[in-house]
Amino acid sequence: MRALRILLIFVVILGGLFVIADRVAVNFAEDEAADRLKTTENLSATPDVSIKGFPFLTQVAGGSLDDIEVGIKDYEAAAGNGGRKIRIDDLQADMKGVEFSGDYSSATATSATGTATIAYDELLKTAKSEPTQVAPGVTANVIGLSDGGNGKIKVTVEATVLGAKLPKPVSVLSSVKVEDGTVRVHADGLPSFGGVDIAENRVRAITDFQQKIDGLPGGIKVDTVQAAPDGVEITVKGSDVKLAG
């Protein structure tokens, strides 16, 4: 019995040491991965990296990690041609089946899903915010975007008719969707500019707009979009996503 007790104590001690070593190793790996991702994606701040699953060391021995979560507070994504950028807030990505090279210089996830937000002030940069002529003597421009409820965006337009600004801006509820990485805002109806008869295509040249989003981390793509109180919420997904290398 005494020998059995000693053996059990020895096993418990070894198990405790293994757990400690495993947690130390995973914390080190998370820090290294975060630093490498910061460099690879040219981020201004170090992202949050969390390696899930236990034990970590046996996953490393097998050359693959089950699940890695990445959080990037602010990400500057490419906004189409011209070198313009658009800020993506609170990008949270869940990487599954991450395989890495023997020297840890590269890592690729089998699949990735995530969420993020595009603030309305960022999306507003895409709309026509400078007065544009929509009819003889009539100019209009978008001055604000906000949550319209029920998944709609409220687009607020200011208009000037024959040199006189309308007493108050007009608003229209718009639908938002994504096609091939491009966020598209489309007015459900048309606003009235002081009763002036204006061709629909001229009005939509103001109310409707789109924003291409490229260059998200690891090659992930925008999948869905929906209007929300703080901005447009997006989901992202991808396969064979490169975390490094």
CSV table of C-alpha atoms in Angstrom, one decimal:
chain,number,residue,atom,x,y,z
A,1,MET,CA,0.0,0.0,0.0
A,2,ARG,CA,2.8,2.4,0.8
A,3,ALA,CA,4.4,1.8,-2.6
A,4,LEU,CA,1.1,2.4,-4.3
A,5,ARG,CA,0.6,5.7,-2.5
A,6,ILE,CA,4.1,6.7,-3.5
A,7,LEU,CA,3.4,5.8,-7.1
A,8,LEU,CA,0.1,7.7,-7.1
A,9,ILE,CA,1.8,10.8,-5.6
A,10,PHE,CA,4.6,10.5,-8.3
A,11,VAL,CA,2.0,10.3,-11.1
A,12,VAL,CA,0.1,13.3,-9.7
A,13,ILE,CA,3.3,15.4,-9.5
A,14,LEU,CA,4.3,14.4,-13.0
A,15,GLY,CA,0.8,15.3,-14.3
A,16,GLY,CA,0.9,18.6,-12.6
A,17,LEU,CA,4.3,19.4,-14.1
A,18,PHE,CA,3.1,18.4,-17.5
A,19,VAL,CA,0.1,20.7,-17.2
A,20,ILE,CA,2.4,23.6,-16.1
A,21,ALA,CA,4.8,22.9,-19.0
A,22,ASP,CA,1.9,22.6,-21.4
A,23,ARG,CA,0.5,26.0,-20.4
A,24,VAL,CA,3.9,27.7,-20.4
A,25,ALA,CA,4.5,26.3,-23.9
A,26,VAL,CA,1.1,27.5,-25.2
A,27,ASN,CA,1.5,31.0,-23.8
A,28,PHE,CA,4.9,31.2,-25.5
A,29,ALA,CA,3.4,30.0,-28.8
A,30,GLU,CA,0.5,32.5,-28.6
A,31,ASP,CA,3.0,35.4,-28.1
A,32,GLU,CA,5.2,34.2,-31.0
A,33,ALA,CA,2.2,33.7,-33.3
A,34,ALA,CA,0.8,37.2,-32.4
A,35,ASP,CA,4.2,38.8,-33.1
A,36,ARG,CA,4.5,37.0,-36.4
A,37,LEU,CA,1.0,37.9,-37.5
A,38,LYS,CA,1.6,41.5,-36.6
A,39,THR,CA,4.6,41.5,-38.9
A,40,THR,CA,3.0,39.5,-41.7
A,41,GLU,CA,-0.1,41.7,-41.9
A,42,ASN,CA,1.7,45.0,-41.1
A,43,LEU,CA,-0.5,45.7,-38.1
A,44,SER,CA,-0.1,48.8,-35.9
A,45,ALA,CA,-0.9,46.8,-32.7
A,46,THR,CA,-0.2,43.2,-31.7
A,47,PRO,CA,-3.3,41.0,-32.2
A,48,ASP,CA,-4.8,38.6,-29.7
A,49,VAL,CA,-4.0,35.0,-30.4
A,50,SER,CA,-5.6,32.1,-28.4
A,51,ILE,CA,-4.7,28.5,-29.0
A,52,LYS,CA,-7.5,26.2,-27.9
A,53,GLY,CA,-7.4,22.5,-27.0
A,54,PHE,CA,-5.5,20.5,-24.5
A,55,PRO,CA,-2.9,19.3,-24.3
A,56,PHE,CA,-1.0,21.7,-26.6
A,57,LEU,CA,2.2,19.8,-26.7
A,58,THR,CA,0.7,16.6,-28.1
A,59,GLN,CA,-0.9,18.8,-30.9
A,60,VAL,CA,2.5,20.3,-31.6
A,61,ALA,CA,4.0,16.8,-31.9
A,62,GLY,CA,1.4,15.9,-34.5
A,63,GLY,CA,2.1,19.0,-36.5
A,64,SER,CA,-1.4,20.4,-36.4
A,65,LEU,CA,-3.5,22.6,-34.0
A,66,ASP,CA,-7.2,22.0,-33.7
A,67,ASP,CA,-8.4,25.6,-33.1
A,68,ILE,CA,-6.8,29.1,-33.0
A,69,GLU,CA,-8.8,32.3,-32.3
A,70,VAL,CA,-7.4,35.6,-33.6
A,71,GLY,CA,-8.6,39.0,-32.6
A,72,ILE,CA,-7.6,42.2,-34.4
A,73,LYS,CA,-8.9,45.5,-32.9
A,74,ASP,CA,-8.4,47.7,-36.0
A,75,TYR,CA,-7.5,46.4,-39.4
A,76,GLU,CA,-6.9,48.5,-42.5
A,77,ALA,CA,-8.3,46.6,-45.5
A,78,ALA,CA,-7.8,47.5,-49.1
A,79,ALA,CA,-10.8,49.4,-50.5
A,80,GLY,CA,-10.5,48.6,-54.2
A,81,ASN,CA,-8.2,50.4,-56.7
A,82,GLY,CA,-6.3,53.6,-55.9
A,83,GLY,CA,-4.6,52.4,-52.7
A,84,ARG,CA,-7.6,53.5,-50.5
A,85,LYS,CA,-8.1,51.8,-47.2
A,86,ILE,CA,-11.2,51.1,-45.0
A,87,ARG,CA,-11.0,50.4,-41.3
A,88,ILE,CA,-12.5,47.1,-40.1
A,89,ASP,CA,-13.2,47.0,-36.4
A,90,ASP,CA,-13.0,44.1,-34.0
A,91,LEU,CA,-12.2,41.3,-36.4
A,92,GLN,CA,-12.5,38.0,-34.7
A,93,ALA,CA,-11.5,34.9,-36.6
A,94,ASP,CA,-11.7,31.2,-35.6
A,95,MET,CA,-9.1,29.1,-37.5
A,96,LYS,CA,-9.7,25.3,-37.6
A,97,GLY,CA,-7.1,22.6,-38.5
A,98,VAL,CA,-4.0,24.7,-38.4
A,99,GLU,CA,-1.0,22.9,-39.9
A,100,PHE,CA,2.5,24.3,-39.6
A,101,SER,CA,5.9,23.6,-41.1
A,102,GLY,CA,8.7,21.9,-39.1
A,103,ASP,CA,10.5,25.2,-38.4
A,104,TYR,CA,7.2,27.0,-37.6
A,105,SER,CA,7.9,29.6,-40.4
A,106,SER,CA,4.5,29.0,-42.0
A,107,ALA,CA,1.0,28.0,-40.8
A,108,THR,CA,-2.2,27.4,-42.8
A,109,ALA,CA,-5.7,26.8,-41.5
A,110,THR,CA,-8.0,24.4,-43.3
A,111,SER,CA,-10.9,26.8,-42.7
A,112,ALA,CA,-11.7,30.0,-41.0
A,113,THR,CA,-14.9,31.9,-40.0
A,114,GLY,CA,-15.3,35.2,-38.2
A,115,THR,CA,-17.0,38.5,-37.6
A,116,ALA,CA,-16.2,42.2,-37.7
A,117,THR,CA,-17.8,45.6,-38.0
A,118,ILE,CA,-17.5,48.4,-40.5
A,119,ALA,CA,-18.5,51.7,-38.7
A,120,TYR,CA,-21.0,53.9,-40.5
A,121,ASP,CA,-18.5,56.8,-40.7
A,122,GLU,CA,-16.1,54.5,-42.6
A,123,LEU,CA,-18.8,53.4,-45.0
A,124,LEU,CA,-19.8,57.0,-45.5
A,125,LYS,CA,-16.5,57.7,-47.2
A,126,THR,CA,-17.7,55.6,-50.1
A,127,ALA,CA,-21.0,57.6,-50.6
A,128,LYS,CA,-21.2,60.8,-52.6
A,129,SER,CA,-20.6,63.3,-49.8
A,130,GLU,CA,-19.9,66.2,-52.1
A,131,PRO,CA,-22.9,68.0,-53.7
A,132,THR,CA,-23.7,66.5,-57.1
A,133,GLN,CA,-26.2,67.7,-59.7
A,134,VAL,CA,-29.1,65.3,-60.2
A,135,ALA,CA,-31.2,67.6,-62.3
A,136,PRO,CA,-31.1,71.2,-63.6
A,137,GLY,CA,-30.9,73.4,-60.5
A,138,VAL,CA,-30.9,70.5,-58.1
A,139,THR,CA,-27.8,69.1,-56.2
A,140,ALA,CA,-27.7,66.4,-53.5
A,141,ASN,CA,-25.3,64.5,-51.4
A,142,VAL,CA,-25.2,61.9,-48.6
A,143,ILE,CA,-24.5,63.5,-45.2
A,144,GLY,CA,-25.1,60.5,-42.9
A,145,LEU,CA,-25.5,56.8,-42.5
A,146,SER,CA,-27.1,55.1,-39.5
A,147,ASP,CA,-29.1,52.1,-38.3
A,148,GLY,CA,-32.6,52.1,-39.8
A,149,GLY,CA,-33.8,49.0,-37.9
A,150,ASN,CA,-34.7,45.6,-39.2
A,151,GLY,CA,-31.4,45.1,-40.9
A,152,LYS,CA,-31.7,48.4,-42.9
A,153,ILE,CA,-29.4,51.3,-43.3
A,154,LYS,CA,-30.8,54.8,-43.0
A,155,VAL,CA,-29.2,57.0,-45.7
A,156,THR,CA,-29.6,60.7,-45.0
A,157,VAL,CA,-29.4,63.1,-48.0
A,158,GLU,CA,-29.1,66.9,-48.1
A,159,ALA,CA,-30.5,68.7,-51.2
A,160,THR,CA,-30.4,72.2,-52.7
A,161,VAL,CA,-33.1,73.3,-55.2
A,162,LEU,CA,-32.5,76.4,-57.2
A,163,GLY,CA,-29.9,77.6,-54.8
A,164,ALA,CA,-32.0,77.1,-51.7
A,165,LYS,CA,-31.2,74.2,-49.3
A,166,LEU,CA,-34.3,72.2,-48.4
A,167,PRO,CA,-35.5,72.9,-44.8
A,168,LYS,CA,-34.3,69.5,-43.6
A,169,PRO,CA,-32.5,66.5,-45.0
A,170,VAL,CA,-34.4,63.6,-46.4
A,171,SER,CA,-33.8,60.0,-45.5
A,172,VAL,CA,-34.4,56.6,-47.2
A,173,LEU,CA,-34.1,53.1,-45.9
A,174,SER,CA,-31.7,50.9,-47.8
A,175,SER,CA,-30.8,47.3,-48.1
A,176,VAL,CA,-27.2,46.1,-47.8
A,177,LYS,CA,-25.7,42.9,-49.2
A,178,VAL,CA,-22.3,41.6,-50.4
A,179,GLU,CA,-21.4,40.3,-53.8
A,180,ASP,CA,-18.0,39.0,-54.6
A,181,GLY,CA,-16.3,40.9,-51.8
A,182,THR,CA,-18.2,44.1,-52.5
A,183,VAL,CA,-20.6,45.6,-50.0
A,184,ARG,CA,-23.6,47.2,-51.9
A,185,VAL,CA,-26.1,49.6,-50.4
A,186,HIS,CA,-29.4,49.9,-52.4
A,187,ALA,CA,-32.3,52.3,-51.5
A,188,ASP,CA,-35.6,50.5,-51.1
A,189,GLY,CA,-37.4,53.6,-52.2
A,190,LEU,CA,-36.5,57.1,-53.6
A,191,PRO,CA,-36.4,60.3,-51.5
A,192,SER,CA,-38.3,63.4,-52.7
A,193,PHE,CA,-36.3,66.6,-53.4
A,194,GLY,CA,-38.9,69.3,-52.9
A,195,GLY,CA,-41.4,67.8,-55.4
A,196,VAL,CA,-38.9,68.1,-58.3
A,197,ASP,CA,-39.3,65.2,-60.8
A,198,ILE,CA,-35.9,63.5,-61.1
A,199,ALA,CA,-35.0,60.4,-63.1
A,200,GLU,CA,-34.6,57.3,-60.9
A,201,ASN,CA,-31.1,56.6,-62.1
A,202,ARG,CA,-30.0,60.2,-61.2
A,203,VAL,CA,-31.3,59.8,-57.7
A,204,ARG,CA,-29.8,56.4,-57.3
A,205,ALA,CA,-26.4,57.8,-58.3
A,206,ILE,CA,-26.6,59.5,-54.9
A,207,THR,CA,-28.4,57.1,-52.7
A,208,ASP,CA,-26.9,53.8,-53.9
A,209,PHE,CA,-23.2,53.1,-53.5
A,210,GLN,CA,-20.8,50.2,-53.1
A,211,GLN,CA,-17.5,49.4,-51.4
A,212,LYS,CA,-15.0,46.7,-52.4
A,213,ILE,CA,-13.1,45.1,-49.5
A,214,ASP,CA,-9.9,43.3,-50.3
A,215,GLY,CA,-6.8,42.1,-48.5
A,216,LEU,CA,-8.3,40.7,-45.3
A,217,PRO,CA,-5.9,38.6,-43.2
A,218,GLY,CA,-4.8,35.3,-44.7
A,219,GLY,CA,-7.0,35.8,-47.7
A,220,ILE,CA,-10.4,35.5,-45.9
A,221,LYS,CA,-13.4,37.0,-47.7
A,222,VAL,CA,-16.5,38.9,-46.6
A,223,ASP,CA,-19.4,36.5,-46.7
A,224,THR,CA,-22.5,38.3,-45.3
A,225,VAL,CA,-23.4,41.8,-44.1
A,226,GLN,CA,-26.2,43.3,-42.0
A,227,ALA,CA,-26.9,46.7,-40.7
A,228,ALA,CA,-26.6,47.1,-36.9
A,229,PRO,CA,-26.6,49.9,-34.3
A,230,ASP,CA,-22.9,50.6,-34.5
A,231,GLY,CA,-22.3,49.9,-38.2
A,232,VAL,CA,-22.5,47.2,-40.7
A,233,GLU,CA,-21.8,43.8,-39.2
A,234,ILE,CA,-19.9,41.4,-41.5
A,235,THR,CA,-19.1,37.7,-41.4
A,236,VAL,CA,-16.0,36.4,-43.1
A,237,LYS,CA,-14.9,32.9,-44.1
A,238,GLY,CA,-12.1,31.3,-46.0
A,239,SER,CA,-10.2,28.0,-46.7
A,240,ASP,CA,-6.5,27.3,-46.8
A,241,VAL,CA,-6.0,30.5,-44.8
A,242,LYS,CA,-2.4,31.5,-44.2
A,243,LEU,CA,-1.6,32.7,-40.7
A,244,ALA,CA,2.1,33.1,-41.5
A,245,GLY,CA,4.6,32.3,-44.3
